[in-house]
């Protein structure tokens, strides 16, 4: 039985693509050594500074899911965090949005508008 | 086939085994709310002062393109 991890104590970022030059630049700085690998895992503080440096996977650091969950609990306890997301995450392209929604079995909202919508437009009621 | 009630942190064929993550309580039963871009994620982390769990994976292995 996998150990339980409390995702609400963390901001969980899963960059969807290596096709974005902007995202690749960020991942490269988090990876920190040589060519960017095709998988990256890291635990960072609220300002993006590494707590667990970029690795290929959690298995490179943690013995098992229980070990990872325990460590994440310790990390979360150090921060006086608050609040939950007040907006829906925005994806720049329909193609990526469809991929992610299909993989995660999540509903998808596609907005067709003359200007790029802002995140504040997607606050859930 | 029943839908599993957990999400994988990431999952790729021919890559390290995924770690299954299960939400802790009823409020989390919908799963993990992944934020899809760094820009949105770091803004949310700055706002809530929550640490960040970051994962990413490319749709290719060893230079061989694949599919999501």
PDB file of C-alpha atoms in Angstrom:
ATOM      1  CA  UNK A   1       0.000   0.000   0.000  1.00  0.00           C
ATOM      2  CA  UNK A   2       1.626   3.273  -1.049  1.00  0.00           C
ATOM      3  CA  UNK A   3       2.295   5.809   1.663  1.00  0.00           C
ATOM      4  CA  UNK A   4      -0.077   8.729   1.671  1.00  0.00           C
ATOM      5  CA  UNK A   5       1.291  12.063   0.518  1.00  0.00           C
ATOM      6  CA  UNK A   6      -0.558  15.258   1.314  1.00  0.00           C
ATOM      7  CA  UNK A   7      -0.595  17.174  -1.965  1.00  0.00           C
ATOM      8  CA  UNK A   8      -2.398  20.177  -0.491  1.00  0.00           C
ATOM      9  CA  UNK A   9       0.715  21.061   1.539  1.00  0.00           C
ATOM     10  CA  UNK A  10       2.622  21.540  -1.690  1.00  0.00           C
ATOM     11  CA  UNK A  11       2.267  23.397  -4.938  1.00  0.00           C
ATOM     12  CA  UNK A  12       2.540  20.552  -7.415  1.00  0.00           C
ATOM     13  CA  UNK A  13       4.002  21.633 -10.732  1.00  0.00           C
ATOM     14  CA  UNK A  14       4.109  19.261 -13.641  1.00  0.00           C
ATOM     15  CA  UNK A  15       5.487  21.022 -16.673  1.00  0.00           C
ATOM     16  CA  UNK A  16       3.747  19.450 -19.576  1.00  0.00           C
ATOM     17  CA  UNK A  17       6.261  19.734 -22.284  1.00  0.00           C
ATOM     18  CA  UNK A  18       9.895  20.075 -23.146  1.00  0.00           C
ATOM     19  CA  UNK A  19       8.778  21.853 -26.295  1.00  0.00           C
ATOM     20  CA  UNK A  20       8.643  25.225 -24.587  1.00  0.00           C
ATOM     21  CA  UNK A  21      11.958  27.086 -24.676  1.00  0.00           C
ATOM     22  CA  UNK A  22      10.912  29.090 -21.651  1.00  0.00           C
ATOM     23  CA  UNK A  23      10.078  25.991 -19.588  1.00  0.00           C
ATOM     24  CA  UNK A  24      13.236  24.208 -20.791  1.00  0.00           C
ATOM     25  CA  UNK A  25      15.331  27.096 -19.514  1.00  0.00           C
ATOM     26  CA  UNK A  26      13.779  26.759 -16.063  1.00  0.00           C
ATOM     27  CA  UNK A  27      14.156  22.986 -16.025  1.00  0.00           C
ATOM     28  CA  UNK A  28      17.776  23.271 -17.126  1.00  0.00           C
ATOM     29  CA  UNK A  29      18.527  25.560 -14.188  1.00  0.00           C
ATOM     30  CA  UNK A  30      16.794  23.171 -11.798  1.00  0.00           C
ATOM     31  CA  UNK A  31      18.583  20.152 -13.287  1.00  0.00           C
ATOM     32  CA  UNK A  32      21.834  22.065 -12.926  1.00  0.00           C
ATOM     33  CA  UNK A  33      24.290  19.811 -14.726  1.00  0.00           C
ATOM     34  CA  UNK A  34      24.937  18.895 -18.323  1.00  0.00           C
ATOM     35  CA  UNK A  35      22.239  18.258 -20.852  1.00  0.00           C
ATOM     36  CA  UNK A  36      18.666  18.316 -19.694  1.00  0.00           C
ATOM     37  CA  UNK A  37      17.381  14.786 -19.139  1.00  0.00           C
ATOM     38  CA  UNK A  38      13.990  13.578 -20.241  1.00  0.00           C
ATOM     39  CA  UNK A  39      12.650  13.376 -16.692  1.00  0.00           C
ATOM     40  CA  UNK A  40      13.223  15.841 -13.871  1.00  0.00           C
ATOM     41  CA  UNK A  41      12.120  15.681 -10.251  1.00  0.00           C
ATOM     42  CA  UNK A  42      12.830  18.267  -7.557  1.00  0.00           C
ATOM     43  CA  UNK A  43      11.504  19.660  -4.310  1.00  0.00           C
ATOM     44  CA  UNK A  44      11.857  23.425  -4.035  1.00  0.00           C
ATOM     45  CA  UNK A  45      11.048  26.098  -1.514  1.00  0.00           C
ATOM     46  CA  UNK A  46       8.233  28.619  -2.190  1.00  0.00           C
ATOM     47  CA  UNK A  47      10.712  30.831  -4.042  1.00  0.00           C
ATOM     48  CA  UNK A  48      12.016  28.142  -6.350  1.00  0.00           C
ATOM     49  CA  UNK A  49      15.245  27.411  -4.508  1.00  0.00           C
ATOM     50  CA  UNK A  50      16.208  23.729  -4.301  1.00  0.00           C
ATOM     51  CA  UNK A  51      15.517  21.672  -1.210  1.00  0.00           C
ATOM     52  CA  UNK A  52      16.053  18.448  -3.156  1.00  0.00           C
ATOM     53  CA  UNK A  53      18.215  19.170  -6.191  1.00  0.00           C
ATOM     54  CA  UNK A  54      17.005  18.114  -9.609  1.00  0.00           C
ATOM     55  CA  UNK A  55      17.035  14.345 -10.044  1.00  0.00           C
ATOM     56  CA  UNK A  56      15.808  11.917 -12.690  1.00  0.00           C
ATOM     57  CA  UNK A  57      13.164  10.530 -10.354  1.00  0.00           C
ATOM     58  CA  UNK A  58      12.175  10.273  -6.675  1.00  0.00           C
ATOM     59  CA  UNK A  59      13.743   6.808  -6.594  1.00  0.00           C
ATOM     60  CA  UNK A  60      17.184   8.420  -6.837  1.00  0.00           C
ATOM     61  CA  UNK A  61      16.597  10.041  -3.434  1.00  0.00           C
ATOM     62  CA  UNK A  62      13.973   8.081  -1.510  1.00  0.00           C
ATOM     63  CA  UNK A  63      13.909   4.414  -0.556  1.00  0.00           C
ATOM     64  CA  UNK A  64      10.201   4.134  -1.207  1.00  0.00           C
ATOM     65  CA  UNK A  65       6.957   6.096  -1.142  1.00  0.00           C
ATOM     66  CA  UNK A  66       6.846   6.009   2.669  1.00  0.00           C
ATOM     67  CA  UNK A  67      10.270   7.613   2.815  1.00  0.00           C
ATOM     68  CA  UNK A  68       9.195  10.279   0.326  1.00  0.00           C
ATOM     69  CA  UNK A  69       5.953  11.003   2.169  1.00  0.00           C
ATOM     70  CA  UNK A  70       7.769  11.323   5.487  1.00  0.00           C
ATOM     71  CA  UNK A  71      10.307  13.699   4.013  1.00  0.00           C
ATOM     72  CA  UNK A  72       7.645  15.813   2.349  1.00  0.00           C
ATOM     73  CA  UNK A  73       5.772  16.087   5.662  1.00  0.00           C
ATOM     74  CA  UNK A  74       8.957  17.352   7.307  1.00  0.00           C
ATOM     75  CA  UNK A  75       9.476  19.902   4.537  1.00  0.00           C
ATOM     76  CA  UNK A  76       5.889  21.134   4.670  1.00  0.00           C
ATOM     77  CA  UNK A  77       6.092  21.554   8.450  1.00  0.00           C
ATOM     78  CA  UNK A  78       8.807  24.184   7.962  1.00  0.00           C
ATOM     79  CA  UNK A  79       6.529  26.550   6.103  1.00  0.00           C
ATOM     80  CA  UNK A  80       3.603  28.554   7.389  1.00  0.00           C
ATOM     81  CA  UNK A  81       1.666  28.080   4.215  1.00  0.00           C
ATOM     82  CA  UNK A  82      -1.958  28.890   3.665  1.00  0.00           C
ATOM     83  CA  UNK A  83      -4.702  28.905   1.106  1.00  0.00           C
ATOM     84  CA  UNK A  84      -5.741  26.787  -1.816  1.00  0.00           C
ATOM     85  CA  UNK A  85      -5.765  27.604  -5.521  1.00  0.00           C
ATOM     86  CA  UNK A  86      -8.252  30.299  -6.391  1.00  0.00           C
ATOM     87  CA  UNK A  87      -7.909  29.953 -10.123  1.00  0.00           C
ATOM     88  CA  UNK A  88      -7.904  27.283 -12.791  1.00  0.00           C
ATOM     89  CA  UNK A  89      -4.537  26.516 -14.385  1.00  0.00           C
ATOM     90  CA  UNK A  90      -4.214  27.766 -17.942  1.00  0.00           C
ATOM     91  CA  UNK A  91      -2.612  25.874 -20.797  1.00  0.00           C
ATOM     92  CA  UNK A  92      -1.419  27.801 -23.807  1.00  0.00           C
ATOM     93  CA  UNK A  93      -2.457  25.397 -26.516  1.00  0.00           C
ATOM     94  CA  UNK A  94      -5.524  23.272 -27.053  1.00  0.00           C
ATOM     95  CA  UNK A  95      -3.351  20.329 -28.121  1.00  0.00           C
ATOM     96  CA  UNK A  96      -1.510  20.209 -24.813  1.00  0.00           C
ATOM     97  CA  UNK A  97      -4.687  20.805 -22.875  1.00  0.00           C
ATOM     98  CA  UNK A  98      -6.353  17.891 -24.608  1.00  0.00           C
ATOM     99  CA  UNK A  99      -3.365  15.648 -23.943  1.00  0.00           C
ATOM    100  CA  UNK A 100      -3.275  16.471 -20.252  1.00  0.00           C
ATOM    101  CA  UNK A 101      -7.040  16.284 -19.779  1.00  0.00           C
ATOM    102  CA  UNK A 102      -7.149  12.926 -21.560  1.00  0.00           C
ATOM    103  CA  UNK A 103      -4.258  11.492 -19.557  1.00  0.00           C
ATOM    104  CA  UNK A 104      -5.614  12.717 -16.237  1.00  0.00           C
ATOM    105  CA  UNK A 105      -9.292  12.102 -16.979  1.00  0.00           C
ATOM    106  CA  UNK A 106     -10.061  15.694 -16.079  1.00  0.00           C
ATOM    107  CA  UNK A 107     -12.617  18.083 -17.536  1.00  0.00           C
ATOM    108  CA  UNK A 108     -11.280  20.656 -19.940  1.00  0.00           C
ATOM    109  CA  UNK A 109     -12.522  24.166 -20.687  1.00  0.00           C
ATOM    110  CA  UNK A 110     -11.524  25.624 -24.043  1.00  0.00           C
ATOM    111  CA  UNK A 111     -11.918  29.368 -24.414  1.00  0.00           C
ATOM    112  CA  UNK A 112     -12.027  31.012 -27.820  1.00  0.00           C
ATOM    113  CA  UNK A 113     -11.476  34.731 -27.465  1.00  0.00           C
ATOM    114  CA  UNK A 114      -9.966  37.598 -29.467  1.00  0.00           C
ATOM    115  CA  UNK A 115      -7.383  38.256 -26.732  1.00  0.00           C
ATOM    116  CA  UNK A 116      -5.415  35.952 -24.456  1.00  0.00           C
ATOM    117  CA  UNK A 117      -7.473  35.245 -21.335  1.00  0.00           C
ATOM    118  CA  UNK A 118      -5.971  36.119 -17.993  1.00  0.00           C
ATOM    119  CA  UNK A 119      -5.798  33.663 -15.108  1.00  0.00           C
ATOM    120  CA  UNK A 120      -8.165  35.834 -13.087  1.00  0.00           C
ATOM    121  CA  UNK A 121     -10.887  35.089 -15.592  1.00  0.00           C
ATOM    122  CA  UNK A 122     -10.902  31.481 -14.462  1.00  0.00           C
ATOM    123  CA  UNK A 123     -11.601  31.782 -10.802  1.00  0.00           C
ATOM    124  CA  UNK A 124     -13.919  28.941  -9.887  1.00  0.00           C
ATOM    125  CA  UNK A 125     -17.154  30.010  -8.219  1.00  0.00           C
TER     126      UNK A 125
ATOM    127  CA  UNK B   1     -11.651  -1.965 -15.883  1.00  0.00           C
ATOM    128  CA  UNK B   2     -12.060  -0.027 -12.612  1.00  0.00           C
ATOM    129  CA  UNK B   3     -10.491   3.410 -12.437  1.00  0.00           C
ATOM    130  CA  UNK B   4      -7.582   3.451  -9.982  1.00  0.00           C
ATOM    131  CA  UNK B   5      -8.023   5.876  -7.130  1.00  0.00           C
ATOM    132  CA  UNK B   6      -4.476   7.130  -7.195  1.00  0.00           C
ATOM    133  CA  UNK B   7      -2.279   9.126  -9.495  1.00  0.00           C
ATOM    134  CA  UNK B   8       1.240   8.484 -10.529  1.00  0.00           C
ATOM    135  CA  UNK B   9       3.790  11.170  -9.918  1.00  0.00           C
ATOM    136  CA  UNK B  10       4.915  10.487 -13.477  1.00  0.00           C
ATOM    137  CA  UNK B  11       4.828   7.496 -15.739  1.00  0.00           C
ATOM    138  CA  UNK B  12       6.911   6.609 -18.757  1.00  0.00           C
ATOM    139  CA  UNK B  13       7.579   3.242 -20.332  1.00  0.00           C
ATOM    140  CA  UNK B  14      11.102   1.861 -19.955  1.00  0.00           C
ATOM    141  CA  UNK B  15      11.809   4.359 -17.183  1.00  0.00           C
ATOM    142  CA  UNK B  16      12.063   4.057 -13.409  1.00  0.00           C
ATOM    143  CA  UNK B  17       9.018   2.645 -11.686  1.00  0.00           C
ATOM    144  CA  UNK B  18       6.490   5.285 -10.716  1.00  0.00           C
ATOM    145  CA  UNK B  19       5.562   6.028  -7.152  1.00  0.00           C
ATOM    146  CA  UNK B  20       1.845   5.887  -6.508  1.00  0.00           C
ATOM    147  CA  UNK B  21       0.471   8.807  -4.571  1.00  0.00           C
ATOM    148  CA  UNK B  22      -2.861   8.584  -2.798  1.00  0.00           C
ATOM    149  CA  UNK B  23      -4.800  11.594  -1.526  1.00  0.00           C
ATOM    150  CA  UNK B  24      -5.172  11.627   2.238  1.00  0.00           C
ATOM    151  CA  UNK B  25      -8.781  12.569   2.830  1.00  0.00           C
ATOM    152  CA  UNK B  26     -12.101  13.312   1.253  1.00  0.00           C
ATOM    153  CA  UNK B  27     -11.046  16.844   0.322  1.00  0.00           C
ATOM    154  CA  UNK B  28      -8.210  15.424  -1.755  1.00  0.00           C
ATOM    155  CA  UNK B  29     -10.073  12.581  -3.337  1.00  0.00           C
ATOM    156  CA  UNK B  30     -10.178  14.480  -6.619  1.00  0.00           C
ATOM    157  CA  UNK B  31      -6.434  13.917  -6.850  1.00  0.00           C
ATOM    158  CA  UNK B  32      -3.446  16.175  -7.222  1.00  0.00           C
ATOM    159  CA  UNK B  33      -4.086  19.584  -8.764  1.00  0.00           C
ATOM    160  CA  UNK B  34      -1.078  19.750 -11.057  1.00  0.00           C
ATOM    161  CA  UNK B  35      -0.128  23.204 -12.269  1.00  0.00           C
ATOM    162  CA  UNK B  36       1.021  22.954 -15.871  1.00  0.00           C
ATOM    163  CA  UNK B  37       3.565  25.756 -16.166  1.00  0.00           C
ATOM    164  CA  UNK B  38       6.438  27.016 -14.078  1.00  0.00           C
ATOM    165  CA  UNK B  39       5.206  30.600 -14.264  1.00  0.00           C
ATOM    166  CA  UNK B  40       1.814  29.792 -12.758  1.00  0.00           C
ATOM    167  CA  UNK B  41       3.289  27.415 -10.231  1.00  0.00           C
ATOM    168  CA  UNK B  42       5.925  29.742  -8.831  1.00  0.00           C
ATOM    169  CA  UNK B  43       3.317  32.505  -8.573  1.00  0.00           C
ATOM    170  CA  UNK B  44       1.070  30.203  -6.551  1.00  0.00           C
ATOM    171  CA  UNK B  45       3.966  29.085  -4.349  1.00  0.00           C
ATOM    172  CA  UNK B  46       4.943  32.701  -3.680  1.00  0.00           C
ATOM    173  CA  UNK B  47       1.347  33.512  -2.804  1.00  0.00           C
ATOM    174  CA  UNK B  48       0.678  30.566  -0.473  1.00  0.00           C
ATOM    175  CA  UNK B  49       4.245  30.085   0.823  1.00  0.00           C
ATOM    176  CA  UNK B  50       3.964  26.386   0.034  1.00  0.00           C
ATOM    177  CA  UNK B  51       6.997  24.373  -1.037  1.00  0.00           C
ATOM    178  CA  UNK B  52       7.025  22.994  -4.552  1.00  0.00           C
ATOM    179  CA  UNK B  53       6.928  19.439  -5.825  1.00  0.00           C
ATOM    180  CA  UNK B  54       8.164  19.587  -9.408  1.00  0.00           C
ATOM    181  CA  UNK B  55       8.097  16.806 -11.941  1.00  0.00           C
ATOM    182  CA  UNK B  56       8.543  16.906 -15.676  1.00  0.00           C
ATOM    183  CA  UNK B  57       8.964  14.408 -18.439  1.00  0.00           C
ATOM    184  CA  UNK B  58       9.614  14.657 -22.140  1.00  0.00           C
ATOM    185  CA  UNK B  59       7.806  12.568 -24.717  1.00  0.00           C
ATOM    186  CA  UNK B  60      11.048  11.012 -25.868  1.00  0.00           C
ATOM    187  CA  UNK B  61      13.587   8.531 -24.530  1.00  0.00           C
ATOM    188  CA  UNK B  62      17.156   8.337 -25.769  1.00  0.00           C
ATOM    189  CA  UNK B  63      16.358  10.768 -28.528  1.00  0.00           C
ATOM    190  CA  UNK B  64      13.577   8.571 -29.881  1.00  0.00           C
ATOM    191  CA  UNK B  65      10.366  10.563 -30.043  1.00  0.00           C
ATOM    192  CA  UNK B  66       7.266   9.111 -28.505  1.00  0.00           C
ATOM    193  CA  UNK B  67       3.794  10.194 -27.685  1.00  0.00           C
ATOM    194  CA  UNK B  68       2.042  11.505 -24.656  1.00  0.00           C
TER     195      UNK B  68
END
